[in-house]
Amino acid sequence: DSPFAIDTYVRTPGFEDELEKDIEEKRVQLIIFCGNAGDGKTALLQHLATSIKLGDTQSSSRIIKGTSKGGTQVLMNLDGSASWGGRSADELLNEFLEPFQDGPSASDAVHLLAINDGRLLEWISAVEYSKGSPTPLAQSLYNLLLEIPNGTGKNESHIRFVNLNDRSLVGRID
């Protein structure tokens, strides 16, 4: 949230443009940014919020609700690994992800979540334990996290999974 962090943010051309289109055109319902602490998940969500005209956001806000410049209802969780507003991270994640447990949501809102890999795996395990078996969402996210070929998560058209561990901020990758 510092001026230095804001001034030194480097937009990823193409990638962020595509995400904005996905949101505005409601191509996906759930976008998850996963990675390690410090990979830039929260910063990316903050910049997306600004670019789609949800306003400037502080990371301490954690939960952002609004309508994008194109009229899309958007709900963001800037840090799915943290508690906020007197509620545990599990409570917030359960509420945030509930509409997708059994597949695409009936809502036309787009949800965006920033979360650490390990915390997401922990949440998946908790869902499996509480429900007795994995939900379609939990299974899809598990497959996406582990990059299981032909896993159920690879072809879920309503989910966009972005692993920021794969992103390079310097140099070129062929």
PDB file of C-alpha atoms in Angstrom:
ATOM      1  CA  ASP A   1       0.000   0.000   0.000  1.00  0.00           C
ATOM      2  CA  SER A   2       3.030   2.299   0.109  1.00  0.00           C
ATOM      3  CA  PRO A   3       3.644   4.884  -2.617  1.00  0.00           C
ATOM      4  CA  PHE A   4       6.829   2.975  -3.496  1.00  0.00           C
ATOM      5  CA  ALA A   5       4.899  -0.279  -4.028  1.00  0.00           C
ATOM      6  CA  ILE A   6       2.280   1.496  -6.124  1.00  0.00           C
ATOM      7  CA  ASP A   7       4.875   3.334  -8.227  1.00  0.00           C
ATOM      8  CA  THR A   8       6.966   0.216  -8.879  1.00  0.00           C
ATOM      9  CA  TYR A   9       4.123  -2.155  -9.799  1.00  0.00           C
ATOM     10  CA  VAL A  10       4.735  -3.609 -13.244  1.00  0.00           C
ATOM     11  CA  ARG A  11       1.621  -4.400 -15.228  1.00  0.00           C
ATOM     12  CA  THR A  12       1.775  -7.641 -17.191  1.00  0.00           C
ATOM     13  CA  PRO A  13       0.480  -6.698 -20.654  1.00  0.00           C
ATOM     14  CA  GLY A  14      -1.839  -9.212 -22.224  1.00  0.00           C
ATOM     15  CA  PHE A  15      -2.293 -11.145 -18.990  1.00  0.00           C
ATOM     16  CA  GLU A  16      -4.038  -8.386 -17.064  1.00  0.00           C
ATOM     17  CA  ASP A  17      -5.926  -7.228 -20.166  1.00  0.00           C
ATOM     18  CA  GLU A  18      -7.273 -10.766 -20.584  1.00  0.00           C
ATOM     19  CA  LEU A  19      -8.285 -10.945 -16.923  1.00  0.00           C
ATOM     20  CA  GLU A  20     -10.164  -7.662 -17.258  1.00  0.00           C
ATOM     21  CA  LYS A  21     -12.013  -9.006 -20.313  1.00  0.00           C
ATOM     22  CA  ASP A  22     -12.801 -12.242 -18.461  1.00  0.00           C
ATOM     23  CA  ILE A  23     -14.350 -10.195 -15.656  1.00  0.00           C
ATOM     24  CA  GLU A  24     -16.228  -7.680 -17.802  1.00  0.00           C
ATOM     25  CA  GLU A  25     -17.565 -10.304 -20.200  1.00  0.00           C
ATOM     26  CA  LYS A  26     -18.268 -12.764 -17.353  1.00  0.00           C
ATOM     27  CA  ARG A  27     -16.280 -15.480 -19.108  1.00  0.00           C
ATOM     28  CA  VAL A  28     -15.467 -16.969 -15.719  1.00  0.00           C
ATOM     29  CA  GLN A  29     -17.087 -16.826 -12.311  1.00  0.00           C
ATOM     30  CA  LEU A  30     -14.158 -17.627 -10.048  1.00  0.00           C
ATOM     31  CA  ILE A  31     -10.577 -16.446 -10.471  1.00  0.00           C
ATOM     32  CA  ILE A  32      -8.026 -17.730  -7.972  1.00  0.00           C
ATOM     33  CA  PHE A  33      -4.531 -16.282  -7.675  1.00  0.00           C
ATOM     34  CA  CYS A  34      -2.336 -18.774  -5.888  1.00  0.00           C
ATOM     35  CA  GLY A  35       1.298 -18.672  -4.884  1.00  0.00           C
ATOM     36  CA  ASN A  36       3.725 -18.103  -2.068  1.00  0.00           C
ATOM     37  CA  ALA A  37       3.813 -15.157   0.293  1.00  0.00           C
ATOM     38  CA  GLY A  38       5.251 -12.178  -1.556  1.00  0.00           C
ATOM     39  CA  ASP A  39       4.397 -13.394  -5.078  1.00  0.00           C
ATOM     40  CA  GLY A  40       2.180 -10.348  -5.668  1.00  0.00           C
ATOM     41  CA  LYS A  41      -1.297 -11.864  -5.387  1.00  0.00           C
ATOM     42  CA  THR A  42      -2.770  -9.012  -3.351  1.00  0.00           C
ATOM     43  CA  ALA A  43      -1.005  -6.326  -5.400  1.00  0.00           C
ATOM     44  CA  LEU A  44      -2.365  -7.850  -8.601  1.00  0.00           C
ATOM     45  CA  LEU A  45      -5.915  -7.853  -7.218  1.00  0.00           C
ATOM     46  CA  GLN A  46      -5.544  -4.263  -6.029  1.00  0.00           C
ATOM     47  CA  HIS A  47      -4.418  -3.148  -9.485  1.00  0.00           C
ATOM     48  CA  LEU A  48      -7.220  -5.102 -11.148  1.00  0.00           C
ATOM     49  CA  ALA A  49      -9.713  -3.417  -8.799  1.00  0.00           C
ATOM     50  CA  THR A  50      -8.392  -0.023  -9.834  1.00  0.00           C
ATOM     51  CA  SER A  51      -8.341  -0.834 -13.556  1.00  0.00           C
ATOM     52  CA  ILE A  52     -11.946  -2.086 -13.598  1.00  0.00           C
ATOM     53  CA  LYS A  53     -13.005   1.000 -11.627  1.00  0.00           C
ATOM     54  CA  LEU A  54     -13.770  -0.557  -8.246  1.00  0.00           C
ATOM     55  CA  GLY A  55     -11.624   2.182  -6.735  1.00  0.00           C
ATOM     56  CA  ASP A  56      -8.310   2.273  -4.962  1.00  0.00           C
ATOM     57  CA  THR A  57      -8.072  -0.380  -2.293  1.00  0.00           C
ATOM     58  CA  GLN A  58      -5.944  -0.888   0.770  1.00  0.00           C
ATOM     59  CA  SER A  59      -4.815  -4.418   1.594  1.00  0.00           C
ATOM     60  CA  SER A  60      -6.287  -3.981   5.069  1.00  0.00           C
ATOM     61  CA  SER A  61      -9.762  -3.857   3.475  1.00  0.00           C
ATOM     62  CA  ARG A  62      -9.462  -7.587   2.660  1.00  0.00           C
ATOM     63  CA  ILE A  63     -12.981  -7.934   1.180  1.00  0.00           C
ATOM     64  CA  ILE A  64     -13.989  -5.706  -1.734  1.00  0.00           C
ATOM     65  CA  LYS A  65     -17.463  -5.638  -3.261  1.00  0.00           C
ATOM     66  CA  GLY A  66     -18.493  -3.470  -6.137  1.00  0.00           C
ATOM     67  CA  THR A  67     -19.620  -3.042  -9.692  1.00  0.00           C
ATOM     68  CA  SER A  68     -17.004  -2.822 -12.436  1.00  0.00           C
ATOM     69  CA  LYS A  69     -16.926  -0.165 -15.144  1.00  0.00           C
ATOM     70  CA  GLY A  70     -18.781  -2.617 -17.391  1.00  0.00           C
ATOM     71  CA  GLY A  71     -21.507  -3.363 -14.847  1.00  0.00           C
ATOM     72  CA  THR A  72     -20.215  -6.708 -13.538  1.00  0.00           C
ATOM     73  CA  GLN A  73     -20.759  -7.451  -9.857  1.00  0.00           C
ATOM     74  CA  VAL A  74     -17.335  -8.267  -8.367  1.00  0.00           C
ATOM     75  CA  LEU A  75     -16.347  -9.736  -5.011  1.00  0.00           C
ATOM     76  CA  MET A  76     -12.651  -9.883  -4.072  1.00  0.00           C
ATOM     77  CA  ASN A  77     -10.874 -11.470  -1.137  1.00  0.00           C
ATOM     78  CA  LEU A  78      -7.399  -9.916  -1.089  1.00  0.00           C
ATOM     79  CA  ASP A  79      -5.983 -12.542   1.283  1.00  0.00           C
ATOM     80  CA  GLY A  80      -7.804 -15.838   1.687  1.00  0.00           C
ATOM     81  CA  SER A  81      -5.118 -16.954   4.125  1.00  0.00           C
ATOM     82  CA  ALA A  82      -6.050 -14.367   6.757  1.00  0.00           C
ATOM     83  CA  SER A  83      -8.865 -13.731   9.170  1.00  0.00           C
ATOM     84  CA  TRP A  84     -10.632 -10.387   8.953  1.00  0.00           C
ATOM     85  CA  GLY A  85     -13.383  -8.443  10.681  1.00  0.00           C
ATOM     86  CA  GLY A  86     -13.596 -10.860  13.610  1.00  0.00           C
ATOM     87  CA  ARG A  87     -14.076 -13.846  11.302  1.00  0.00           C
ATOM     88  CA  SER A  88     -11.652 -16.697  10.724  1.00  0.00           C
ATOM     89  CA  ALA A  89     -10.048 -17.341   7.355  1.00  0.00           C
ATOM     90  CA  ASP A  90     -12.063 -20.578   7.116  1.00  0.00           C
ATOM     91  CA  GLU A  91     -15.349 -18.763   7.687  1.00  0.00           C
ATOM     92  CA  LEU A  92     -14.495 -16.200   5.028  1.00  0.00           C
ATOM     93  CA  LEU A  93     -13.333 -18.844   2.535  1.00  0.00           C
ATOM     94  CA  ASN A  94     -16.371 -21.049   3.130  1.00  0.00           C
ATOM     95  CA  GLU A  95     -18.713 -18.133   2.465  1.00  0.00           C
ATOM     96  CA  PHE A  96     -16.681 -16.847  -0.484  1.00  0.00           C
ATOM     97  CA  LEU A  97     -16.436 -20.236  -2.223  1.00  0.00           C
ATOM     98  CA  GLU A  98     -19.809 -21.734  -1.249  1.00  0.00           C
ATOM     99  CA  PRO A  99     -21.575 -20.696  -4.494  1.00  0.00           C
ATOM    100  CA  PHE A 100     -19.093 -22.868  -6.460  1.00  0.00           C
ATOM    101  CA  GLN A 101     -18.991 -26.029  -4.330  1.00  0.00           C
ATOM    102  CA  ASP A 102     -21.117 -28.035  -6.755  1.00  0.00           C
ATOM    103  CA  GLY A 103     -20.098 -26.352 -10.006  1.00  0.00           C
ATOM    104  CA  PRO A 104     -20.896 -23.014 -11.647  1.00  0.00           C
ATOM    105  CA  SER A 105     -22.778 -20.514  -9.514  1.00  0.00           C
ATOM    106  CA  ALA A 106     -26.323 -19.338 -10.266  1.00  0.00           C
ATOM    107  CA  SER A 107     -25.100 -15.807  -9.493  1.00  0.00           C
ATOM    108  CA  ASP A 108     -23.645 -13.624 -12.216  1.00  0.00           C
ATOM    109  CA  ALA A 109     -21.048 -12.110  -9.864  1.00  0.00           C
ATOM    110  CA  VAL A 110     -17.340 -12.753 -10.461  1.00  0.00           C
ATOM    111  CA  HIS A 111     -15.293 -13.769  -7.399  1.00  0.00           C
ATOM    112  CA  LEU A 112     -11.538 -13.167  -7.209  1.00  0.00           C
ATOM    113  CA  LEU A 113      -9.387 -14.709  -4.494  1.00  0.00           C
ATOM    114  CA  ALA A 114      -5.723 -14.351  -3.528  1.00  0.00           C
ATOM    115  CA  ILE A 115      -4.481 -17.243  -1.393  1.00  0.00           C
ATOM    116  CA  ASN A 116      -1.269 -19.067  -0.513  1.00  0.00           C
ATOM    117  CA  ASP A 117      -0.888 -22.587  -1.940  1.00  0.00           C
ATOM    118  CA  GLY A 118      -0.561 -24.289   1.428  1.00  0.00           C
ATOM    119  CA  ARG A 119      -3.562 -22.491   2.874  1.00  0.00           C
ATOM    120  CA  LEU A 120      -5.701 -23.497  -0.104  1.00  0.00           C
ATOM    121  CA  LEU A 121      -4.672 -27.148   0.335  1.00  0.00           C
ATOM    122  CA  GLU A 122      -5.566 -26.878   4.015  1.00  0.00           C
ATOM    123  CA  TRP A 123      -9.010 -25.499   3.139  1.00  0.00           C
ATOM    124  CA  ILE A 124      -9.579 -28.298   0.599  1.00  0.00           C
ATOM    125  CA  SER A 125      -8.752 -30.884   3.284  1.00  0.00           C
ATOM    126  CA  ALA A 126     -11.126 -29.222   5.747  1.00  0.00           C
ATOM    127  CA  VAL A 127     -13.953 -29.277   3.186  1.00  0.00           C
ATOM    128  CA  GLU A 128     -13.357 -32.960   2.473  1.00  0.00           C
ATOM    129  CA  TYR A 129     -13.348 -33.740   6.192  1.00  0.00           C
ATOM    130  CA  SER A 130     -16.506 -31.744   6.981  1.00  0.00           C
ATOM    131  CA  LYS A 131     -18.504 -33.085   4.005  1.00  0.00           C
ATOM    132  CA  GLY A 132     -17.159 -36.633   4.075  1.00  0.00           C
ATOM    133  CA  SER A 133     -15.864 -36.454   0.509  1.00  0.00           C
ATOM    134  CA  PRO A 134     -14.450 -33.837  -1.829  1.00  0.00           C
ATOM    135  CA  THR A 135     -16.889 -31.426  -3.438  1.00  0.00           C
ATOM    136  CA  PRO A 136     -16.530 -30.800  -7.181  1.00  0.00           C
ATOM    137  CA  LEU A 137     -14.852 -27.463  -6.368  1.00  0.00           C
ATOM    138  CA  ALA A 138     -12.430 -28.985  -3.862  1.00  0.00           C
ATOM    139  CA  GLN A 139     -11.479 -31.723  -6.345  1.00  0.00           C
ATOM    140  CA  SER A 140     -11.001 -29.208  -9.171  1.00  0.00           C
ATOM    141  CA  LEU A 141      -8.820 -26.949  -7.030  1.00  0.00           C
ATOM    142  CA  TYR A 142      -6.778 -29.891  -5.808  1.00  0.00           C
ATOM    143  CA  ASN A 143      -6.137 -30.999  -9.397  1.00  0.00           C
ATOM    144  CA  LEU A 144      -5.236 -27.467 -10.433  1.00  0.00           C
ATOM    145  CA  LEU A 145      -2.842 -27.024  -7.518  1.00  0.00           C
ATOM    146  CA  LEU A 146      -1.069 -30.271  -8.277  1.00  0.00           C
ATOM    147  CA  GLU A 147      -1.316 -29.782 -12.047  1.00  0.00           C
ATOM    148  CA  ILE A 148      -2.821 -33.235 -12.515  1.00  0.00           C
ATOM    149  CA  PRO A 149      -3.188 -33.882 -16.259  1.00  0.00           C
ATOM    150  CA  ASN A 150      -6.771 -34.478 -17.345  1.00  0.00           C
ATOM    151  CA  GLY A 151      -7.909 -33.571 -13.845  1.00  0.00           C
ATOM    152  CA  THR A 152     -11.424 -32.268 -13.405  1.00  0.00           C
ATOM    153  CA  GLY A 153     -10.134 -28.754 -12.720  1.00  0.00           C
ATOM    154  CA  LYS A 154      -8.324 -28.328 -16.034  1.00  0.00           C
ATOM    155  CA  ASN A 155     -11.506 -27.994 -18.060  1.00  0.00           C
ATOM    156  CA  GLU A 156     -13.739 -26.107 -15.639  1.00  0.00           C
ATOM    157  CA  SER A 157     -14.875 -23.199 -17.783  1.00  0.00           C
ATOM    158  CA  HIS A 158     -16.156 -21.183 -14.815  1.00  0.00           C
ATOM    159  CA  ILE A 159     -12.798 -21.257 -12.967  1.00  0.00           C
ATOM    160  CA  ARG A 160      -9.581 -19.437 -13.884  1.00  0.00           C
ATOM    161  CA  PHE A 161      -6.639 -20.623 -11.779  1.00  0.00           C
ATOM    162  CA  VAL A 162      -3.517 -18.452 -11.866  1.00  0.00           C
ATOM    163  CA  ASN A 163      -0.409 -19.865 -10.227  1.00  0.00           C
ATOM    164  CA  LEU A 164       1.880 -16.892  -9.657  1.00  0.00           C
ATOM    165  CA  ASN A 165       4.785 -19.240  -8.939  1.00  0.00           C
ATOM    166  CA  ASP A 166       4.902 -19.694 -12.713  1.00  0.00           C
ATOM    167  CA  ARG A 167       5.176 -15.961 -13.445  1.00  0.00           C
ATOM    168  CA  SER A 168       8.537 -14.380 -14.180  1.00  0.00           C
ATOM    169  CA  LEU A 169       9.026 -10.721 -13.342  1.00  0.00           C
ATOM    170  CA  VAL A 170      12.425 -10.501 -14.972  1.00  0.00           C
ATOM    171  CA  GLY A 171      13.968 -11.975 -18.071  1.00  0.00           C
ATOM    172  CA  ARG A 172      12.290 -14.003 -20.727  1.00  0.00           C
ATOM    173  CA  ILE A 173      11.015 -17.557 -20.583  1.00  0.00           C
ATOM    174  CA  ASP A 174      10.721 -19.607 -23.765  1.00  0.00           C
TER     175      ASP A 174
END
